[in-house]
Amino acid sequence: MKKLIITFSFFALNVNAQTWNLAGNSGTNPGNDFLGTTDNQPLIFKVNSAEKVKITTNGRLVFYNSNGITYSNNLYIGGGNEIPSNNAGGINWGNAAVGLGSMSANSTGNANTAFGFNSLASNTTGSGNIAFGINAMQNSVTASSNVALGTNVMAGFVNGEFNTAIGFQSLRAWGSNSNSTLSGNTALGKDALLNLNNGINNIALGYNIATNITSGNNNILIGTNINTFSNSPEKELNIGNWIIGNNGTIGIGQFTNQLPADGIAPDGERYKLFVKDGIKTEKVKVDIAANNGWADYVFQKDYKLMPLNELDQFINKNGHLPEVPTTEEAIKNGIELKEMNILLLKKVEELTLHVIEQQKRIETLEKKIK
């Protein structure tokens, strides 16, 4: 009888040990056969007797890293920290961190997405950020509503909002601090806005573009290997080094000096457009501001026409028509197209009056001869 009991016990133990075979199982029933717990406890996976992976009672997958366990309301895989979602400082929720070191300092920041080693590693209270890439927004602490895609993108960025950077170390902002203002900037391309530490509403699109800017606002740069005239530009435009601008003053062509922000040229006049190397066009229309801006006043009865003998004396003395700039003046100051056309029309009308007067004299002489 004793031998029978021992044999039965061994058989029962052997059957129990084979209920889940490491080499595979057949004939399982999902309703009865499973890996897991039957009480309200998480399922723990251990390596070398240490917890490494856990499925919580809420069904969330939690991975352990050097920062320990994560908690509910967030998805942390290889990232996150030990601060629970109901910590004393407030609730954090909607965060997703994938990658070792990612979002490891978060306390009350919400709705952040970090993907990549050390992405959003220093974030504590910032919310609504998307950081994809190794070290993306690594030093960001309180920044919110930013998008960073690429390795080292916004890596030195500490505080700011509504910035978008895509491309290797674009808008890296290394050296910025909590007092720096970075808002509404867009950087697309490798090294775009690399060193910008203070600035709002800047746009840089292209490879290695605007790397010299450390501070500046409302600048637009598009192209490759393009920098601004200074490290702190304001309202500057550069498209491919073909079209440039400064505070609404536009230039077309290669300029070695910055355009005047107020549009005032060396001749003292204000212009909106500066063009190098000429313009070729099929049509140009110039607006005339007032009626007295045209030259028809020459035909008024009270207009004083210079006598031909005085005109002859003036030409002999000066070598040009009255009111018309000299060659030296034209070369030095250029000519204003509208004013020159009006002046030329005036001279044509004066010449016409002289011709008419000469014709009257000729007709009078002809009558006397007859």
Coordinates of C-alpha atoms in Angstrom, one line a residue:
M1 CA 0.0 0.0 0.0
K2 CA 2.9 2.4 0.9
K3 CA 4.6 1.7 -2.4
L4 CA 1.3 2.4 -4.3
I5 CA 0.9 5.8 -2.6
I6 CA 4.5 6.8 -3.5
T7 CA 4.0 5.8 -7.1
F8 CA 0.7 7.7 -7.4
S9 CA 2.4 10.9 -5.9
F10 CA 5.2 10.7 -8.4
F11 CA 2.7 10.3 -11.3
A12 CA 0.7 13.3 -10.1
L13 CA 3.8 15.4 -9.8
N14 CA 4.9 14.4 -13.3
V15 CA 1.5 15.2 -14.8
N16 CA 1.4 18.6 -13.1
A17 CA 4.9 19.5 -14.4
Q18 CA 3.8 18.8 -18.0
T19 CA 0.8 21.0 -17.9
W20 CA 2.8 23.7 -19.8
N21 CA 5.7 22.5 -21.8
L22 CA 8.6 24.7 -22.7
A23 CA 9.0 22.8 -25.9
G24 CA 5.4 23.6 -27.0
N25 CA 1.9 22.4 -26.1
S26 CA -1.0 21.0 -28.0
G27 CA -4.7 20.7 -27.3
T28 CA -4.8 23.9 -25.3
N29 CA -8.0 25.7 -24.4
P30 CA -7.7 29.6 -24.1
G31 CA -10.5 29.5 -21.5
N32 CA -8.5 27.3 -19.2
D33 CA -4.8 27.3 -20.4
F34 CA -2.8 30.5 -20.1
L35 CA 0.3 32.2 -18.8
G36 CA -0.7 34.7 -16.1
T37 CA -2.3 35.2 -12.7
T38 CA -5.7 34.3 -11.4
D39 CA -5.8 37.2 -8.8
N40 CA -5.5 40.9 -9.0
Q41 CA -1.7 40.9 -9.3
P42 CA 0.5 41.9 -12.2
L43 CA 2.3 39.3 -14.3
I44 CA 6.1 39.6 -13.7
F45 CA 8.9 38.4 -15.9
K46 CA 12.3 38.0 -14.3
V47 CA 15.9 37.6 -15.4
N48 CA 18.4 36.4 -13.0
S49 CA 15.7 36.7 -10.3
A50 CA 15.3 40.4 -11.0
E51 CA 12.1 41.9 -12.5
K52 CA 12.5 43.1 -16.1
V53 CA 9.1 43.2 -17.7
K54 CA 5.6 43.5 -16.1
I55 CA 2.1 43.4 -17.4
T56 CA 0.0 45.5 -15.0
T57 CA -3.4 44.7 -13.7
N58 CA -4.7 47.3 -16.2
G59 CA -3.0 45.5 -19.1
R60 CA -0.2 48.0 -19.6
L61 CA 3.2 46.7 -20.7
V62 CA 6.0 48.0 -18.5
F63 CA 9.6 47.6 -19.2
Y64 CA 12.2 48.2 -16.5
N65 CA 15.4 50.3 -17.1
S66 CA 17.8 52.1 -14.8
N67 CA 15.0 54.4 -13.7
G68 CA 12.8 51.7 -12.5
I69 CA 9.1 50.9 -12.9
T70 CA 6.6 53.1 -14.7
Y71 CA 2.9 53.5 -13.9
S72 CA -0.6 53.7 -15.4
N73 CA -1.9 56.3 -17.9
N74 CA 1.3 56.3 -19.9
L75 CA 3.2 53.8 -22.1
Y76 CA 6.8 53.5 -21.2
I77 CA 9.0 51.0 -23.0
G78 CA 12.6 51.3 -22.0
G79 CA 12.0 54.9 -20.8
G80 CA 9.8 56.7 -18.3
N81 CA 10.5 56.9 -14.5
E82 CA 9.3 55.9 -11.1
I83 CA 7.0 58.9 -10.6
P84 CA 3.4 57.6 -10.6
S85 CA 0.6 59.2 -12.6
N86 CA -1.1 60.2 -9.3
N87 CA 2.1 61.7 -7.7
A88 CA 1.8 64.5 -5.2
G89 CA 2.8 67.2 -7.7
G90 CA -0.1 66.4 -10.0
I91 CA -1.2 63.9 -12.6
N92 CA 0.6 63.0 -15.8
W93 CA -1.1 61.2 -18.6
G94 CA -1.1 60.4 -22.3
N95 CA 2.7 60.1 -22.5
A96 CA 4.5 57.5 -24.6
A97 CA 8.2 56.9 -24.2
V98 CA 10.1 54.3 -26.2
G99 CA 13.8 54.1 -25.8
L100 CA 16.3 54.0 -23.0
G101 CA 16.5 57.2 -21.1
S102 CA 13.5 58.7 -22.9
M103 CA 11.3 61.0 -20.8
S104 CA 13.1 59.8 -17.7
A105 CA 12.5 63.0 -15.6
N106 CA 8.9 63.6 -16.4
S107 CA 6.7 64.7 -13.4
T108 CA 3.5 66.5 -14.5
G109 CA 4.1 66.8 -18.3
N110 CA 1.2 65.4 -20.4
A111 CA 0.6 64.1 -23.9
N112 CA 4.2 63.9 -24.9
T113 CA 5.6 61.3 -27.4
A114 CA 9.3 60.4 -27.1
F115 CA 10.9 57.8 -29.4
G116 CA 14.6 57.2 -29.3
F117 CA 17.5 57.1 -26.8
N118 CA 17.4 60.1 -24.4
S119 CA 14.5 61.7 -26.3
L120 CA 12.8 64.3 -24.0
A121 CA 15.1 62.9 -21.2
S122 CA 15.0 66.1 -19.1
N123 CA 11.3 67.0 -19.6
T124 CA 9.5 67.6 -16.3
T125 CA 6.4 69.7 -16.9
G126 CA 6.4 70.2 -20.7
S127 CA 3.3 68.9 -22.6
G128 CA 2.3 68.1 -26.1
N129 CA 5.8 67.6 -27.5
I130 CA 6.7 65.0 -30.2
A131 CA 10.4 64.0 -30.2
F132 CA 11.6 61.3 -32.5
G133 CA 15.3 60.5 -32.7
I134 CA 18.3 59.9 -30.5
N135 CA 18.7 62.9 -28.1
A136 CA 15.7 64.7 -29.7
M137 CA 14.8 67.5 -27.2
Q138 CA 17.1 65.9 -24.7
N139 CA 17.5 68.9 -22.5
S140 CA 14.0 70.3 -22.8
V141 CA 12.5 70.8 -19.3
T142 CA 9.4 72.9 -19.6
A143 CA 8.9 73.3 -23.4
S144 CA 5.5 72.5 -24.8
S145 CA 3.8 71.9 -28.2
N146 CA 7.1 71.3 -30.2
V147 CA 7.9 68.8 -32.9
A148 CA 11.4 67.4 -33.2
L149 CA 12.3 64.7 -35.8
G150 CA 15.9 63.5 -36.2
T151 CA 19.1 62.9 -34.3
N152 CA 20.1 65.7 -31.9
V153 CA 17.1 67.8 -33.1
M154 CA 16.4 70.5 -30.4
A155 CA 18.9 68.6 -28.2
G156 CA 20.0 71.7 -26.3
F157 CA 16.5 73.3 -26.3
V158 CA 15.3 74.1 -22.7
N159 CA 12.2 76.1 -23.0
G160 CA 9.9 77.3 -25.8
E161 CA 6.8 76.4 -27.7
F162 CA 5.3 75.9 -31.2
N163 CA 8.7 75.1 -32.8
T164 CA 9.1 72.5 -35.5
A165 CA 12.5 71.1 -36.5
I166 CA 13.2 68.2 -38.9
G167 CA 16.7 67.0 -39.9
F168 CA 19.9 66.1 -38.2
Q169 CA 20.6 68.5 -35.3
S170 CA 18.3 71.2 -36.7
L171 CA 17.4 73.9 -34.2
R172 CA 19.9 72.2 -31.8
A173 CA 19.9 75.4 -29.6
W174 CA 23.0 74.2 -27.7
G175 CA 23.6 76.9 -25.0
S176 CA 20.0 78.0 -24.5
N177 CA 18.6 78.2 -21.0
S178 CA 15.4 78.6 -19.1
N179 CA 15.5 82.3 -19.8
S180 CA 15.8 81.8 -23.6
T181 CA 12.9 82.6 -25.8
L182 CA 12.3 80.2 -28.6
S183 CA 8.9 80.2 -30.2
G184 CA 7.2 79.6 -33.5
N185 CA 10.4 78.7 -35.3
T186 CA 10.6 76.2 -38.2
A187 CA 13.8 74.5 -39.2
L188 CA 13.9 71.9 -42.0
G189 CA 17.1 70.3 -43.1
K190 CA 20.5 69.3 -41.6
D191 CA 21.9 71.9 -39.3
A192 CA 19.1 74.4 -40.0
L193 CA 19.0 77.1 -37.4
L194 CA 21.7 75.1 -35.6
N195 CA 22.8 77.7 -33.1
L196 CA 19.7 79.8 -32.6
N197 CA 19.2 80.3 -28.8
N198 CA 16.8 83.2 -28.8
G199 CA 14.3 84.0 -31.5
I200 CA 10.7 83.8 -32.6
N201 CA 9.0 83.1 -36.0
N202 CA 12.1 82.2 -37.9
I203 CA 11.9 79.9 -41.0
A204 CA 14.9 78.1 -42.3
L205 CA 14.5 75.5 -45.1
G206 CA 17.5 73.7 -46.6
Y207 CA 20.9 72.1 -46.0
N208 CA 23.3 73.8 -43.6
I209 CA 21.2 76.9 -43.5
A210 CA 21.2 79.8 -41.1
T211 CA 23.8 78.2 -38.9
N212 CA 25.3 81.5 -37.9
I213 CA 22.2 82.9 -36.3
T214 CA 22.3 83.0 -32.5
S215 CA 19.4 85.3 -32.0
G216 CA 16.9 86.9 -34.3
N217 CA 13.2 87.2 -35.2
N218 CA 10.9 86.9 -38.2
N219 CA 13.6 85.8 -40.7
I220 CA 13.0 83.6 -43.7
L221 CA 15.8 81.7 -45.4
I222 CA 15.5 79.0 -48.1
G223 CA 18.4 77.2 -49.9
T224 CA 21.7 75.6 -49.2
N225 CA 24.7 76.9 -47.2
I226 CA 23.0 80.3 -46.7
N227 CA 23.7 82.6 -43.8
T228 CA 22.5 86.0 -42.8
F229 CA 24.5 89.2 -42.9
S230 CA 24.7 89.2 -39.1
N231 CA 24.3 86.8 -36.2
S232 CA 21.3 88.6 -34.9
P233 CA 19.1 89.4 -38.0
E234 CA 15.6 90.9 -37.9
K235 CA 13.1 90.4 -40.7
E236 CA 15.7 89.2 -43.2
L237 CA 14.9 87.3 -46.3
N238 CA 17.2 85.1 -48.4
I239 CA 16.1 82.7 -51.1
G240 CA 19.0 80.8 -52.7
N241 CA 21.2 84.0 -52.5
W242 CA 19.1 85.1 -55.5
I243 CA 16.4 87.1 -53.7
I244 CA 17.2 88.8 -50.4
G245 CA 15.2 91.2 -48.2
N246 CA 15.4 93.3 -45.1
N247 CA 12.3 94.5 -43.3
G248 CA 10.3 94.4 -46.5
T249 CA 12.9 95.9 -48.7
I250 CA 13.6 93.3 -51.5
G251 CA 16.7 92.7 -53.6
I252 CA 17.3 90.5 -56.6
G253 CA 20.9 89.5 -57.4
Q254 CA 24.1 89.2 -55.5
F255 CA 24.6 91.9 -52.8
T256 CA 27.7 92.1 -50.6
N257 CA 26.0 94.5 -48.2
Q258 CA 22.7 94.3 -46.4
L259 CA 19.8 96.2 -47.9
P260 CA 18.7 99.2 -46.0
A261 CA 15.8 98.3 -43.6
D262 CA 14.1 101.6 -44.4
G263 CA 14.7 101.3 -48.1
I264 CA 16.6 104.6 -48.3
A265 CA 19.4 104.3 -50.9
P266 CA 22.6 106.4 -51.0
D267 CA 20.7 109.0 -53.2
G268 CA 18.4 109.7 -50.3
E269 CA 15.3 108.2 -52.0
R270 CA 13.2 105.3 -50.6
Y271 CA 12.9 102.1 -52.6
K272 CA 11.2 98.8 -52.1
L273 CA 13.1 96.8 -54.8
F274 CA 16.8 96.7 -55.6
V275 CA 17.9 94.7 -58.7
K276 CA 21.4 93.8 -59.9
D277 CA 22.3 93.1 -63.5
G278 CA 19.2 94.6 -65.1
I279 CA 15.6 93.7 -65.8
K280 CA 14.2 92.4 -69.1
T281 CA 10.4 92.6 -69.5
E282 CA 7.8 93.0 -72.1
K283 CA 5.8 95.6 -70.2
V284 CA 6.4 98.2 -67.5
K285 CA 3.7 100.5 -66.2
V286 CA 4.5 103.4 -64.0
D287 CA 1.7 105.1 -61.9
I288 CA 1.6 108.9 -61.9
A289 CA 0.6 110.3 -58.5
A290 CA -1.0 113.6 -59.6
N291 CA -2.1 115.5 -62.6
N292 CA 0.7 118.1 -62.1
G293 CA 3.2 115.2 -62.2
W294 CA 2.9 115.0 -66.0
A295 CA 4.5 117.5 -68.4
D296 CA 1.4 119.0 -70.2
Y297 CA 1.7 122.1 -68.2
V298 CA 4.2 123.2 -70.9
F299 CA 1.2 123.9 -73.1
Q300 CA -0.4 126.2 -70.6
K301 CA -0.7 129.8 -71.9
D302 CA 1.3 131.2 -69.0
Y303 CA 4.2 128.8 -69.4
K304 CA 7.5 130.6 -69.9
L305 CA 9.4 129.0 -72.7
M306 CA 13.2 129.6 -72.8
P307 CA 14.1 131.5 -75.9
L308 CA 16.3 129.6 -78.4
N309 CA 19.2 132.1 -78.1
E310 CA 19.2 131.6 -74.3
L311 CA 19.0 127.8 -74.8
D312 CA 21.9 128.0 -77.2
Q313 CA 24.0 129.9 -74.6
F314 CA 23.1 127.4 -71.9
I315 CA 24.2 124.4 -74.0
N316 CA 27.4 126.1 -75.1
K317 CA 28.2 126.7 -71.5
N318 CA 27.1 123.5 -69.7
G319 CA 27.1 120.9 -72.4
H320 CA 23.6 119.6 -71.7
L321 CA 20.0 120.6 -71.7
P322 CA 18.5 122.6 -68.8
E323 CA 17.3 120.3 -66.0
V324 CA 18.8 117.2 -67.6
P325 CA 21.5 115.6 -65.4
T326 CA 25.1 115.5 -66.6
T327 CA 26.8 112.3 -67.5
E328 CA 28.7 112.4 -64.3
E329 CA 25.6 112.9 -62.2
A330 CA 23.8 110.1 -64.1
I331 CA 26.6 107.7 -63.4
K332 CA 26.9 108.7 -59.8
N333 CA 23.2 108.8 -58.8
G334 CA 21.5 106.9 -61.6
I335 CA 18.2 108.1 -63.0
E336 CA 14.7 107.8 -61.8
L337 CA 12.7 106.3 -64.7
K338 CA 9.4 108.1 -64.1
E339 CA 11.1 111.5 -63.6
M340 CA 13.3 111.1 -66.6
N341 CA 10.4 110.2 -68.9
I342 CA 8.5 113.2 -67.7
L343 CA 11.5 115.4 -68.2
L344 CA 12.1 114.0 -71.7
L345 CA 8.4 114.6 -72.5
K346 CA 8.7 118.2 -71.2
K347 CA 11.7 118.8 -73.6
V348 CA 9.8 117.3 -76.5
E349 CA 6.8 119.5 -75.8
E350 CA 9.2 122.6 -75.5
L351 CA 10.8 121.6 -78.8
T352 CA 7.3 121.3 -80.3
L353 CA 6.4 124.8 -79.2
H354 CA 9.7 126.1 -80.8
V355 CA 8.9 124.2 -84.0
I356 CA 5.4 125.7 -84.1
E357 CA 6.9 129.2 -83.5
Q358 CA 9.4 128.6 -86.3
Q359 CA 6.7 127.4 -88.7
K360 CA 4.7 130.6 -88.0
R361 CA 7.7 132.7 -88.8
I362 CA 8.4 130.9 -92.0
E363 CA 4.8 131.3 -93.1
T364 CA 5.0 135.0 -92.4
L365 CA 8.2 135.4 -94.3
E366 CA 6.7 133.4 -97.2
K367 CA 3.7 135.8 -97.4
K368 CA 6.0 138.8 -97.4
I369 CA 8.1 137.4 -100.3
K370 CA 5.1 136.7 -102.4

